[in-house]
Coordinates of C-alpha atoms and ligand atoms in Angstrom, one line a residue:
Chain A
X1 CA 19.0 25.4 -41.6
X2 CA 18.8 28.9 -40.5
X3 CA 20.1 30.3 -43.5
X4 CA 19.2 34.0 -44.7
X5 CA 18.6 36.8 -43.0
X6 CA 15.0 36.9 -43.8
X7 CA 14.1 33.5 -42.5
X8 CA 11.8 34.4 -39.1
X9 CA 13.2 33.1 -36.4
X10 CA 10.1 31.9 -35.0
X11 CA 7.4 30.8 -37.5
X12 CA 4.5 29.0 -36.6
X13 CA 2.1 27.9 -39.2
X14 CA -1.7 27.0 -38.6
X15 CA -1.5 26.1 -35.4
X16 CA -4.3 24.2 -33.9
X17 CA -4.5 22.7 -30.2
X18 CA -7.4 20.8 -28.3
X19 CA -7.4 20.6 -25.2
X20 CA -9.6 18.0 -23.3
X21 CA -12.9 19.1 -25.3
X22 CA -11.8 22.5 -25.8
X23 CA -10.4 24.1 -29.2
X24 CA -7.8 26.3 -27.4
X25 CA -6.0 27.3 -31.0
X26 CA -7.6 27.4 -33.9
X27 CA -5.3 27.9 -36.6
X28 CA -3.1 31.0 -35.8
X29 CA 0.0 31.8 -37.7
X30 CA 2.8 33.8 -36.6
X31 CA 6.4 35.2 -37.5
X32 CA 8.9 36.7 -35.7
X33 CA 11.9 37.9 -37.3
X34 CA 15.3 38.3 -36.0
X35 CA 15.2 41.4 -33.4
X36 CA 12.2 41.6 -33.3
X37 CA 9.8 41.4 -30.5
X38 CA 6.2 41.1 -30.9
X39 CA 3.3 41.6 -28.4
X40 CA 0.5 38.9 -27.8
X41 CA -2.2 40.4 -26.5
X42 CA -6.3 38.8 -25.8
X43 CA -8.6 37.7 -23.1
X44 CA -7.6 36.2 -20.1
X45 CA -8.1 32.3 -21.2
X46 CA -7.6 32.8 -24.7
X47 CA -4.7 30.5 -25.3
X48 CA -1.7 32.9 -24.9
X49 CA 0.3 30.5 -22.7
X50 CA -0.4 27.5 -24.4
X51 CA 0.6 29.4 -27.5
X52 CA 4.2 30.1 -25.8
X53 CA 4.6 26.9 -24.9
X54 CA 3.9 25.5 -28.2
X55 CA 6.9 27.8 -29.5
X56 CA 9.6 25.8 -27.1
X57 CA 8.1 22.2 -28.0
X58 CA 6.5 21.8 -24.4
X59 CA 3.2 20.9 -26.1
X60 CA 2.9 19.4 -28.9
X61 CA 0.6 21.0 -31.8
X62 CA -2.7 18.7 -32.9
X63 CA -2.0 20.1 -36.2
X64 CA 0.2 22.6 -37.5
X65 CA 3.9 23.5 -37.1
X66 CA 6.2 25.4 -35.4
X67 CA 9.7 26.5 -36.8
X68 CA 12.9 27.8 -34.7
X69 CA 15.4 29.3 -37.4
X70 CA 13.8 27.4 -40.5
X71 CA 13.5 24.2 -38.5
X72 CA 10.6 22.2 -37.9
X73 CA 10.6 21.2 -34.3
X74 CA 7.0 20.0 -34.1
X75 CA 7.9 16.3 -34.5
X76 CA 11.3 16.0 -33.3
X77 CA 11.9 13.7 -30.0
X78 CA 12.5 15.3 -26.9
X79 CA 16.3 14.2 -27.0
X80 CA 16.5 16.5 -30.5
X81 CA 14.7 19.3 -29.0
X82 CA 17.9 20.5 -26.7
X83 CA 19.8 22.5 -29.5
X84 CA 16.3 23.7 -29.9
X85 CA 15.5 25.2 -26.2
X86 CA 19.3 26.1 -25.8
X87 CA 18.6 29.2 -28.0
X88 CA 15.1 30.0 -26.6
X89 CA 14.4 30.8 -23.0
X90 CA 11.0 31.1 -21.5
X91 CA 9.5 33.2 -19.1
X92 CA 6.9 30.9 -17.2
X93 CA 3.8 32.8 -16.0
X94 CA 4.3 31.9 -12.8
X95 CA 7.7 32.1 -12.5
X96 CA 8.3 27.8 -12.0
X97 CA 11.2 28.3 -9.8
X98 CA 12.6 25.2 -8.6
X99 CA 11.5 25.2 -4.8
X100 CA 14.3 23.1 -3.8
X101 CA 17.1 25.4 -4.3
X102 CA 18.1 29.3 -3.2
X103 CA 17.9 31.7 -5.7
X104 CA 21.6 31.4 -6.5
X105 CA 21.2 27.9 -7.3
X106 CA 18.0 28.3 -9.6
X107 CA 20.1 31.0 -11.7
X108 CA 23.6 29.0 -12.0
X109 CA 21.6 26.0 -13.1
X110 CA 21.3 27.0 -16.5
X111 CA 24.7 27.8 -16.8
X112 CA 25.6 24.3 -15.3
X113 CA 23.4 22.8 -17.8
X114 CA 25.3 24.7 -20.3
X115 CA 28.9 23.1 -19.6
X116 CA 30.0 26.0 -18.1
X117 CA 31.9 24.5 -15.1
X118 CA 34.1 27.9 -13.4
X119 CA 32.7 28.9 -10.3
X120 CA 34.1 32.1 -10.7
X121 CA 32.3 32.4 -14.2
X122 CA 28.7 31.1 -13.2
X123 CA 29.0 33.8 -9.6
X124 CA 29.7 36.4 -12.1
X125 CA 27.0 35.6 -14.4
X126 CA 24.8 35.0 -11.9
X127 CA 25.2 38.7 -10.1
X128 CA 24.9 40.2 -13.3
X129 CA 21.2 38.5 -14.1
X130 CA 20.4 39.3 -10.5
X131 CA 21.9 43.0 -10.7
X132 CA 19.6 43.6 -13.8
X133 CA 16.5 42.3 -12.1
X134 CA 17.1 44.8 -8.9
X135 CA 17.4 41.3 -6.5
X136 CA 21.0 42.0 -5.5
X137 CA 21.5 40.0 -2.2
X138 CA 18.9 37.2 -2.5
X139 CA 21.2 34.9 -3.5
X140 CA 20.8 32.7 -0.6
X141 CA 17.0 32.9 -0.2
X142 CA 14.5 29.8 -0.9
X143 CA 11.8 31.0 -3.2
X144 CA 8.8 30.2 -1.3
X145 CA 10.6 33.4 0.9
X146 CA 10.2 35.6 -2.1
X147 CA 7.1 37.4 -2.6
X148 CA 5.2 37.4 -5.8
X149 CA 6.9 39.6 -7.8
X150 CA 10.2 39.2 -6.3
X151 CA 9.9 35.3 -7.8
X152 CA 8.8 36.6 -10.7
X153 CA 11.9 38.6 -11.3
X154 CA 14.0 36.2 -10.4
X155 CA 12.4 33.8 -12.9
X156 CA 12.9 36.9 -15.7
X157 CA 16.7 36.4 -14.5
X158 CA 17.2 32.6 -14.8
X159 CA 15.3 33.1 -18.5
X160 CA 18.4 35.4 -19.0
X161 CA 21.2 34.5 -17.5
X162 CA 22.0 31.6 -20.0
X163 CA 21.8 34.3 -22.7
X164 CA 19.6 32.5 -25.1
X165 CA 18.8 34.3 -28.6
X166 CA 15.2 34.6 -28.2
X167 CA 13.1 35.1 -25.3
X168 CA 9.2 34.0 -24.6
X169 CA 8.2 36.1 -22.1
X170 CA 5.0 35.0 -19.7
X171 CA 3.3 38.0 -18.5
X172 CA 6.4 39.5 -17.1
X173 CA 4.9 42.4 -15.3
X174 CA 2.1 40.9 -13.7
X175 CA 2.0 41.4 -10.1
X176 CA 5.4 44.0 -10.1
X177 CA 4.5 47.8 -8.9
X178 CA 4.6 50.5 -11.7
X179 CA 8.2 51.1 -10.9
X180 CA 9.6 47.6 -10.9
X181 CA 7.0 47.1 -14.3
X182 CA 9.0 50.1 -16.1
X183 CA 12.6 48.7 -15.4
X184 CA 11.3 45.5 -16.4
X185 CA 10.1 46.8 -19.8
X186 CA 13.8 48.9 -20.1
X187 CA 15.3 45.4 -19.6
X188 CA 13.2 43.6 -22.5
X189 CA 13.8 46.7 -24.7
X190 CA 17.2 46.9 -23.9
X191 CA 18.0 42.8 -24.5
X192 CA 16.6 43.4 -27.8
X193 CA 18.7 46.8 -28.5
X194 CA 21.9 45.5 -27.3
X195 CA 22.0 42.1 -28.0
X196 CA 19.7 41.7 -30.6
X197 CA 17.4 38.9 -28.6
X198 CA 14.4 37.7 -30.3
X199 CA 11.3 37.9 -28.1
X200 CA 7.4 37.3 -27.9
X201 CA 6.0 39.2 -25.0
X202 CA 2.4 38.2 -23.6
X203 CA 1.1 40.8 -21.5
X204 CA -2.1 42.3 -20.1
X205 CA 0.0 45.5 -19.3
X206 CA -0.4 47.7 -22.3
X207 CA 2.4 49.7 -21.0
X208 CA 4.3 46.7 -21.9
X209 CA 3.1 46.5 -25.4
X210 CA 3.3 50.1 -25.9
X211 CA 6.7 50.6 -24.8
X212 CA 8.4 46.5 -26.0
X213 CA 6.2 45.7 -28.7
X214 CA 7.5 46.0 -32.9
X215 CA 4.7 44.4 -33.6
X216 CA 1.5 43.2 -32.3
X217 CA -0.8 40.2 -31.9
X218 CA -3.9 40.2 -31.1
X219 CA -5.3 36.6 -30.0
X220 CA -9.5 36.2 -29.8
X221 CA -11.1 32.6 -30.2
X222 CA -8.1 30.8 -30.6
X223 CA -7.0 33.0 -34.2
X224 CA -5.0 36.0 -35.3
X225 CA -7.8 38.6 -34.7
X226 CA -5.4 41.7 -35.3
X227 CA -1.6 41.8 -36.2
X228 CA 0.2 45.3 -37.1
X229 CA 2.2 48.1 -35.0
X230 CA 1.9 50.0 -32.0
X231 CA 0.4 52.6 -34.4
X232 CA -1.8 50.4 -36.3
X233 CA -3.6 49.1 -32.9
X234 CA -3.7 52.4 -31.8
X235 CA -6.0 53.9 -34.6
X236 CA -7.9 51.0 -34.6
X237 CA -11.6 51.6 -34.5
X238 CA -12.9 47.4 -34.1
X239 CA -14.8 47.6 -30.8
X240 CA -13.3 44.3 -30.0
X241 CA -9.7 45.7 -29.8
X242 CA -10.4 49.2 -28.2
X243 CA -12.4 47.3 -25.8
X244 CA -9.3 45.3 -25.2
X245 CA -7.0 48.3 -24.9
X246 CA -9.5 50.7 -22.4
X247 CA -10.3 48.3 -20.5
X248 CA -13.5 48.0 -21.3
X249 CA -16.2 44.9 -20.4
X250 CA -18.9 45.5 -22.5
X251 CA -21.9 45.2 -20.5
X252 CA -24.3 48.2 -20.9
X253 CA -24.3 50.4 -17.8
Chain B
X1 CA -20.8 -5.1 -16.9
X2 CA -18.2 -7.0 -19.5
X3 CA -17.7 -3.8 -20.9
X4 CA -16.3 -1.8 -17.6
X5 CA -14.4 -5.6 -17.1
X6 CA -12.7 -4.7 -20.9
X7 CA -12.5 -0.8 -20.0
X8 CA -10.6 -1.4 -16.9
X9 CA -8.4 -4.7 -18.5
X10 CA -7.6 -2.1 -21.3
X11 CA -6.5 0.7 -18.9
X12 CA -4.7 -1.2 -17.5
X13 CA -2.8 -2.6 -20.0
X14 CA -2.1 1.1 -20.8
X15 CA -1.3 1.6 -17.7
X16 CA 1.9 -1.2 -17.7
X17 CA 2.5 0.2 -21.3
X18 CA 3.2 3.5 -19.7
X19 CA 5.3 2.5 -16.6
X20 CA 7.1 0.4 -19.1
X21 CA 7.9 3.2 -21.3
X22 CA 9.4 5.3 -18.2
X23 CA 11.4 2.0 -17.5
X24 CA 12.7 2.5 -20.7
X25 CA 13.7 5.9 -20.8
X26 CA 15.2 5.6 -17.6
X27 CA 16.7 2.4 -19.0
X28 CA 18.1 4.2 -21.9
X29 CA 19.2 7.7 -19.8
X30 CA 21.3 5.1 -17.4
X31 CA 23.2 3.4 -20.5
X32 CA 24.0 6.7 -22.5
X33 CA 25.3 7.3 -19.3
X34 CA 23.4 10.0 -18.2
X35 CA 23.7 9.6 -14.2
X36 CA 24.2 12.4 -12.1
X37 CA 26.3 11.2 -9.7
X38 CA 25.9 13.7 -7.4
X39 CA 22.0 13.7 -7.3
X40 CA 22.0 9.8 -6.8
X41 CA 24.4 10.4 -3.8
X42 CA 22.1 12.8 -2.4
X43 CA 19.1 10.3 -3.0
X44 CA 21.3 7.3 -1.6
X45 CA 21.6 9.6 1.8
X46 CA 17.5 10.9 1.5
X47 CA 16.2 7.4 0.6
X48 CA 18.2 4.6 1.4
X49 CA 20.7 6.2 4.7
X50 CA 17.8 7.6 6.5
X51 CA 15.0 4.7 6.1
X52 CA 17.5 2.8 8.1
X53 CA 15.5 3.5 11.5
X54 CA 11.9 2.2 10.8
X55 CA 13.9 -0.9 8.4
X56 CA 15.7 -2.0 11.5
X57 CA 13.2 -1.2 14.1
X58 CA 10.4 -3.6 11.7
X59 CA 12.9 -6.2 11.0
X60 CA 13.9 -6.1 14.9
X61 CA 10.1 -6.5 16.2
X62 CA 9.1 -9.1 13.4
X63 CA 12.5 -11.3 14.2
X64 CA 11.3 -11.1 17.9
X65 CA 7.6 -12.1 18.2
X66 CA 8.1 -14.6 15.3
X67 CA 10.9 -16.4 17.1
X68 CA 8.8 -16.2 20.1
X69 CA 6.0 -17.8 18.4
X70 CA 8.0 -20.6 16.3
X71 CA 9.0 -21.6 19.9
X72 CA 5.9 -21.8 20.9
X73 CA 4.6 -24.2 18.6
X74 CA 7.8 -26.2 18.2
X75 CA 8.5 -26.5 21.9
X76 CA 5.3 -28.4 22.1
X77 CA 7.1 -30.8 19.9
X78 CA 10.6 -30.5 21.4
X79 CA 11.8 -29.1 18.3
X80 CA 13.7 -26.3 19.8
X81 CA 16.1 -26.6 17.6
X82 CA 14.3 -25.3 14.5
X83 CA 13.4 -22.1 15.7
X84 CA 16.7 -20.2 14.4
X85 CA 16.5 -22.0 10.7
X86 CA 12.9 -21.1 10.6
X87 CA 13.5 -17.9 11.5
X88 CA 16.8 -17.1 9.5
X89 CA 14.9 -18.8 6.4
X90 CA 11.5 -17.1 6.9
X91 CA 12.9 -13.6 7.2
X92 CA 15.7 -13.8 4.5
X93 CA 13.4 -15.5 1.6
X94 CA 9.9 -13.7 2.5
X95 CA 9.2 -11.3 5.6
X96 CA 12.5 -9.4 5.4
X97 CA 12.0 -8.2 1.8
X98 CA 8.1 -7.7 1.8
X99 CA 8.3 -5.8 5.2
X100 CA 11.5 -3.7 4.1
X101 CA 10.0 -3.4 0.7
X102 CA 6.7 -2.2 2.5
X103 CA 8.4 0.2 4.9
X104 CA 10.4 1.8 2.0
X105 CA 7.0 2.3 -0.3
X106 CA 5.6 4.3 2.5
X107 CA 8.2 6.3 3.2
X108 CA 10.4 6.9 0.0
X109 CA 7.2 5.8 -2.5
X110 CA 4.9 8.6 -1.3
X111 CA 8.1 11.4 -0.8
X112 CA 9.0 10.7 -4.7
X113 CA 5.3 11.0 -5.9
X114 CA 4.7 14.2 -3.7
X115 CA 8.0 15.8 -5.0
X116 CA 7.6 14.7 -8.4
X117 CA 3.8 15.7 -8.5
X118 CA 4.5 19.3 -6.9
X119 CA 7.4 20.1 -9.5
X120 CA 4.5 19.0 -12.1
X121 CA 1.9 21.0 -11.3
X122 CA 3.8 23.9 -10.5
X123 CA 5.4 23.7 -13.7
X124 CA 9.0 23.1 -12.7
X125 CA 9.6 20.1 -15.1
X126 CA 8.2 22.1 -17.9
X127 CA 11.1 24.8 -16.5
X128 CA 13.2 21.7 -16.5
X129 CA 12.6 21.2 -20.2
X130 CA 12.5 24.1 -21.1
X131 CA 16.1 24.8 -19.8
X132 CA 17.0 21.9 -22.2
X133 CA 17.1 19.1 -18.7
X134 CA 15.0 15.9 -20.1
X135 CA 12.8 15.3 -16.8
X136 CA 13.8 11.2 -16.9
X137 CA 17.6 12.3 -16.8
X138 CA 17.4 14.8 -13.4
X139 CA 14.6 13.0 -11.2
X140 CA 14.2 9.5 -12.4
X141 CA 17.4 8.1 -12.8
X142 CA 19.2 9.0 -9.9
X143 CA 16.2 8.1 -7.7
X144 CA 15.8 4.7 -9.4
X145 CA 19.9 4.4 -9.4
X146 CA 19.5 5.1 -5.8
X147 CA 17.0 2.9 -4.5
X148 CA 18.6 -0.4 -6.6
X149 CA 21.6 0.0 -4.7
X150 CA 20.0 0.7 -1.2
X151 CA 16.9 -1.5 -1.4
X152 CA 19.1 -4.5 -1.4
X153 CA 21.0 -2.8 1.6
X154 CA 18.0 -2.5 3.4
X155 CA 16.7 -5.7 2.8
X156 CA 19.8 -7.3 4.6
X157 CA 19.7 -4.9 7.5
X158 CA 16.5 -5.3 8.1
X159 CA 17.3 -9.5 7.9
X160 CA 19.8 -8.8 10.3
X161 CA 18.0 -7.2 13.0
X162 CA 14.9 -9.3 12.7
X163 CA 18.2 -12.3 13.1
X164 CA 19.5 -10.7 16.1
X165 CA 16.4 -10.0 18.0
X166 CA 14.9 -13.1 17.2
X167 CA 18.4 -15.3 18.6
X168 CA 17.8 -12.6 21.8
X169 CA 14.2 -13.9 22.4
X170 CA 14.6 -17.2 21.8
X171 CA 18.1 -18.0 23.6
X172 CA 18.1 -15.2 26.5
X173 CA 14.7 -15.0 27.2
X174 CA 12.9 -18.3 26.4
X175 CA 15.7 -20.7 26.7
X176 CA 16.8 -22.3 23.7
X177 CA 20.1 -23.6 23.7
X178 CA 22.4 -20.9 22.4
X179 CA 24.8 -23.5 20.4
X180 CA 21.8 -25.3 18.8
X181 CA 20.4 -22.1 17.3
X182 CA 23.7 -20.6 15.7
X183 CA 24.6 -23.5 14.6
X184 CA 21.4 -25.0 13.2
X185 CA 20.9 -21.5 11.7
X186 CA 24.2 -21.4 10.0
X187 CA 23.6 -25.1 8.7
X188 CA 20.2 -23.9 6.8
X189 CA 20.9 -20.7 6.0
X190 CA 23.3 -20.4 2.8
X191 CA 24.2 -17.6 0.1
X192 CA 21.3 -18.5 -2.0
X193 CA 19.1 -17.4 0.6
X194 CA 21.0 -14.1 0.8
X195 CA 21.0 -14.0 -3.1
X196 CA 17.2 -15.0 -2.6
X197 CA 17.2 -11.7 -0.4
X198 CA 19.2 -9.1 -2.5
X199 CA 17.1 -10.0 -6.2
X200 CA 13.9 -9.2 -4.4
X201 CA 15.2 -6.3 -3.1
X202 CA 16.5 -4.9 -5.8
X203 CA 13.2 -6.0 -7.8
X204 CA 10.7 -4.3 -5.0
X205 CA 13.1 -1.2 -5.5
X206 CA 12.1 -0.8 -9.2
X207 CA 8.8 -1.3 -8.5
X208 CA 8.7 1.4 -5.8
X209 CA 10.9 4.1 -7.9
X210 CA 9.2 3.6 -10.7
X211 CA 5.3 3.0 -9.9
X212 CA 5.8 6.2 -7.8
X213 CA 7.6 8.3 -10.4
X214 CA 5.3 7.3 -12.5
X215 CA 2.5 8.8 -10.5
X216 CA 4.5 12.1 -9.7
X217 CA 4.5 12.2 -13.0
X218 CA 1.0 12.3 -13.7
X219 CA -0.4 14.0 -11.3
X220 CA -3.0 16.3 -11.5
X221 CA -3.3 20.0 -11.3
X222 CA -4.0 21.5 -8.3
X223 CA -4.0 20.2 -4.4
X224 CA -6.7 17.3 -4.7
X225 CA -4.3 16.0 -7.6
X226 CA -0.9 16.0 -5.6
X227 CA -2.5 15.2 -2.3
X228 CA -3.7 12.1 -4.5
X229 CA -0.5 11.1 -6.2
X230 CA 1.7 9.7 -2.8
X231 CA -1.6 8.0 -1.3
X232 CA -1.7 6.2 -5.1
X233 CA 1.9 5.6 -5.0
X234 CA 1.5 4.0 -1.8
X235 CA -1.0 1.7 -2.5
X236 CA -0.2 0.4 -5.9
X237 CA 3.3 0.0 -5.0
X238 CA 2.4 -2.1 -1.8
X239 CA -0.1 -4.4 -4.1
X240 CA 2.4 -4.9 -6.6
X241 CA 5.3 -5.9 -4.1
X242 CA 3.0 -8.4 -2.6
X243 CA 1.5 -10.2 -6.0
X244 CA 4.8 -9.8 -7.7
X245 CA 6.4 -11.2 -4.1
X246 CA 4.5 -14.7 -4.8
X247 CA 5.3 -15.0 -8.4
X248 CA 9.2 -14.4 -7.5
X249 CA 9.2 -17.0 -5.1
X250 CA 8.5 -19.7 -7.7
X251 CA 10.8 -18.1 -10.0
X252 CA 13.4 -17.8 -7.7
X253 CA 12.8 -21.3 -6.2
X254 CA 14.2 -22.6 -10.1
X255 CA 16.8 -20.1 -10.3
X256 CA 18.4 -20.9 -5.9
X257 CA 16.6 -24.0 -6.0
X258 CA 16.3 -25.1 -2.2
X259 CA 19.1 -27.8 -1.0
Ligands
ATP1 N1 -3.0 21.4 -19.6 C1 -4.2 21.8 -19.9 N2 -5.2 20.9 -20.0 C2 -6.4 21.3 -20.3 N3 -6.8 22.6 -20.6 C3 -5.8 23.5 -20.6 C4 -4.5 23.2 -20.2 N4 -3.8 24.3 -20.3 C5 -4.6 25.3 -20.6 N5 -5.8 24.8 -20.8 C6 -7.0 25.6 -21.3 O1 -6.6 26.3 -22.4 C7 -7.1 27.6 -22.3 C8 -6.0 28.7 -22.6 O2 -5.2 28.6 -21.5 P1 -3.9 29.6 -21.4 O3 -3.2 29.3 -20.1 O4 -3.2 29.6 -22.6 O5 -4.6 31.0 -21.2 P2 -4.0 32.5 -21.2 O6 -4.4 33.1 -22.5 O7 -2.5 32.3 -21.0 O8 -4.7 33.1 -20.0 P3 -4.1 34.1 -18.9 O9 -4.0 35.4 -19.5 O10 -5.1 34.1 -17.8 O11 -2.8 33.5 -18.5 C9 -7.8 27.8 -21.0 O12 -9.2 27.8 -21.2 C10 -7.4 26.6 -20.2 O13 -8.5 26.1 -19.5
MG2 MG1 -1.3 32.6 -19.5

């Protein structure tokens, strides 16, 4: 049960995945406690998706295990796993609205799923997730209307708008201009501030990491190549990492 | 050679195992009664209301040209009187549900695996479960809810414009006696043939929701996978109502056993 404080809210334990032929994870362990966010950064490819999805019981580990709160989840049936994704909401890299409703629709279906039944309630709820995403009167459009980063926002609101207690974020800047970017980083920093949400944040955008991240993770062949803070990744002098951070590809000039 | 014979007995078998285990989910969803009501009225009207048109215009055609033909070959013999029996029995116990059950697989089998197989690969049923929806409860049930009630509908309709068409080509345009074919009808044609009618129906509907769900599904990432999953759909569901079509008969022949 998710009993003291210190438990992490999201634990996973030597993680391994294959994939086809491919060893995507190969053993990575992770904790995030309660408030906290952390930052999962590597190479395109590297298993950061499958790593998120792993967290909310969408695939299932080859070995390993996951905990939400101090419970396993890694064998429970897909019927048990509702408590489960009730309390974590996930940002999908590409955004996986559902193409056969408006963008009012996609957010209040959440709340619907929820039991919340007052029309009144889910509009208000709704506008508020909207208003926070800067999409304010696309209620009625169909998301193959939306551009890019328009979806993407409005996917970042229908991850919100149920209010769950911890947050897996999919890239959530990709694609968005620098301005749109920065109020998207506010928003993560201030779900965390205000209501205390739980998140893990994969990114390529280290303005993300710089500006979200308590902690960071560092993913390279499918393991934990750095963990630390903002500080600690900073000053760190591994060529694979400052690579990573400048931008860097490696090949000799 | 015996081995790609085993191989493909064995995927196959794994095959059934899996469409079974969707059966039983959905199965299971239905009696913990997990039906959205709304969503299976909405499929009634998307699968069932609007197939009416090509049901009715296949079972109208069919009733025509093969009460034309019966009365070709039984005029010869001065066996008029059969045609509308023939007819009424043909179309109720075999054509009517293997053309409806034909009609529907290309229409609503290859829709269900395209819209099922796009939300997979775009990773809306992973949204779906992630927002704590089980997949089985929003998109399988009330589609396979749906087509048991209308497939049975369909299958009548269609029986009764293949019965109307073929009483206008054989009594208004070739001649038959218009008293002798009602009534000769009527005297063959009983509620086990309708009964007959509904179960295989309602059987050819579970195959069609299911097979096709099934490969929505499992269809595979990107456009070569979707575009694949309807024209699979399509095809194994057509198969399937046409083997399992011959197997019913017998079974049903014990169960409405022919007066
Ligand atoms: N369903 C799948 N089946 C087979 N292989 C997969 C599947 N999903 C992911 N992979 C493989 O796992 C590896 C990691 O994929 P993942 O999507 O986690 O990368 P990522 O780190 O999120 O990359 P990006 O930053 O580009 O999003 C890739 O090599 C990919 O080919
Ligand atoms: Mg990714």
């Amino acid at each position: 049960m998710s009993s003291s404080p210190e438990t992490p809210v999201i634990e996973v334990q030597a993680l391994k995945k294959r994939l086809g032929t491919q060893d995507v994870l190969r053993g990575v362990d992770l904790q995030v406690r309660r408030g906290e966010t952390c930052v999962v950064l590597g190479r395109s490819g590297c298993g950061k998706s499958v790593l998120l999805k792993h967290i909310i019981a969408l695939m299932r580990p080859t070995s390993g295990r996951v905990l939400i709160e101090g419970e396993e989840i890694t064998g429970l049936p897909e019927r048990q796993l509702l408590d489960v994704r009730r309390k974590v909401g996930m940002l999908f890299q590409s955004a996986a609205l559902f193409d056969s409703m408006t963008v009012e629709q996609n957010l209040a279906f959440p709340l619907k799923e929820q039991g919340i039944r007052d029309p009144k309630v889910i509009k208000e709820r709704v506008t508020e997730a909207l208003d926070m995403v800067d999409l304010l009167g696309a209620e009625s459009k169909m998301p193959e209307k939306l551009s890019g980063g328009m979806r993407k926002r409005v996917g970042l609101a229908r991850t919100v708008v149920g209010r769950p207690r911890c947050i897996l974020y999919d890239e959530p800047t990709t694609g968005l201009d620098p301005i749109t970017s920065d109020s998207i980083n506010r928003l993560i920093r201030r779900l965390q501030k205000r209501i205390s949400v739980t998140s893990v944040v994969v990114t390529h955008d280290m303005k993300t990491a710089f500006h979200c991240g308590d902690s960071i993770v560092f993913l390279h062949e499918g393991r934990v190549y750095f963990q630390g803070t903002v500080d600690q990744l900073r000053a760190s002098t591994d060529p694979v990492i400052t690579d990573f951070i400048e931008g860097r590809s490696g090949d000799a000039d | 050679m015996l081995t790609t014979l085993g191989r493909s007995a064995l995927s196959f078998a794994s095959y059934l195992g899996e469409v079974a285990l969707l059966m039983r989910d959905t199965v299971g969803a239905i009696l913990l009664g997990k039906i959205r009501w709304r969503l299976v009225m909405f499929q009634i009207a998307e699968m069932g209301f609007r197939s009416q048109l090509v049901v009715s215009v296949t079972g109208a055609f069919t009733g025509a040209v093969f009460a034309a033909q019966t009365y070709f070959q039984f005029h010869k013999l001065g066996m008029d009187s059969a045609v509308g029996p023939v007819v009424s029995l043909s179309m109720f116990r075999e054509l009517g549900p293997v053309l409806t059950g034909l009609m529907v697989a290309g229409r609503v089998g290859a829709a269900i695996a395209a819209e099922i197989g796009t939300m997979k690969v775009t990773e809306q049923i992973d949204a779906l479960r992630a927002l704590g929806v089980q997949p089985v409860d929003y998109l399988v049930v009330p589609r396979a809810t749906a087509l048991m009630i209308s497939m049975p509908l369909l299958v009548v309709e269609c029986v009764g414009f293949s019965l109307i068409a073929g009483w206008f080509v054989a009594t208004q345009v070739l001649g038959v006696q218009e008293a002798f074919f009602l009534e000769n009808m009527r005297r063959y044609t009983d509620g086990y043939d309708i009964a007959w009618a509904l179960s295989k129906g309602f059987v050819f509907g579970v195959i069609i929701v299911f097979l096709s769900c099934y490969e929505g599904l499992n269809a595979r990432e990107g456009a070569v996978g979707v575009g694949r999953a309807p024209t699979e759909a399509v095809v194994r569901c057509s198969l399937s109502i046409l083997i399992s079509n011959f197997f019913l008969s017998f079974g049903l022949n014990i169960i409405f056993p022919t007066v």
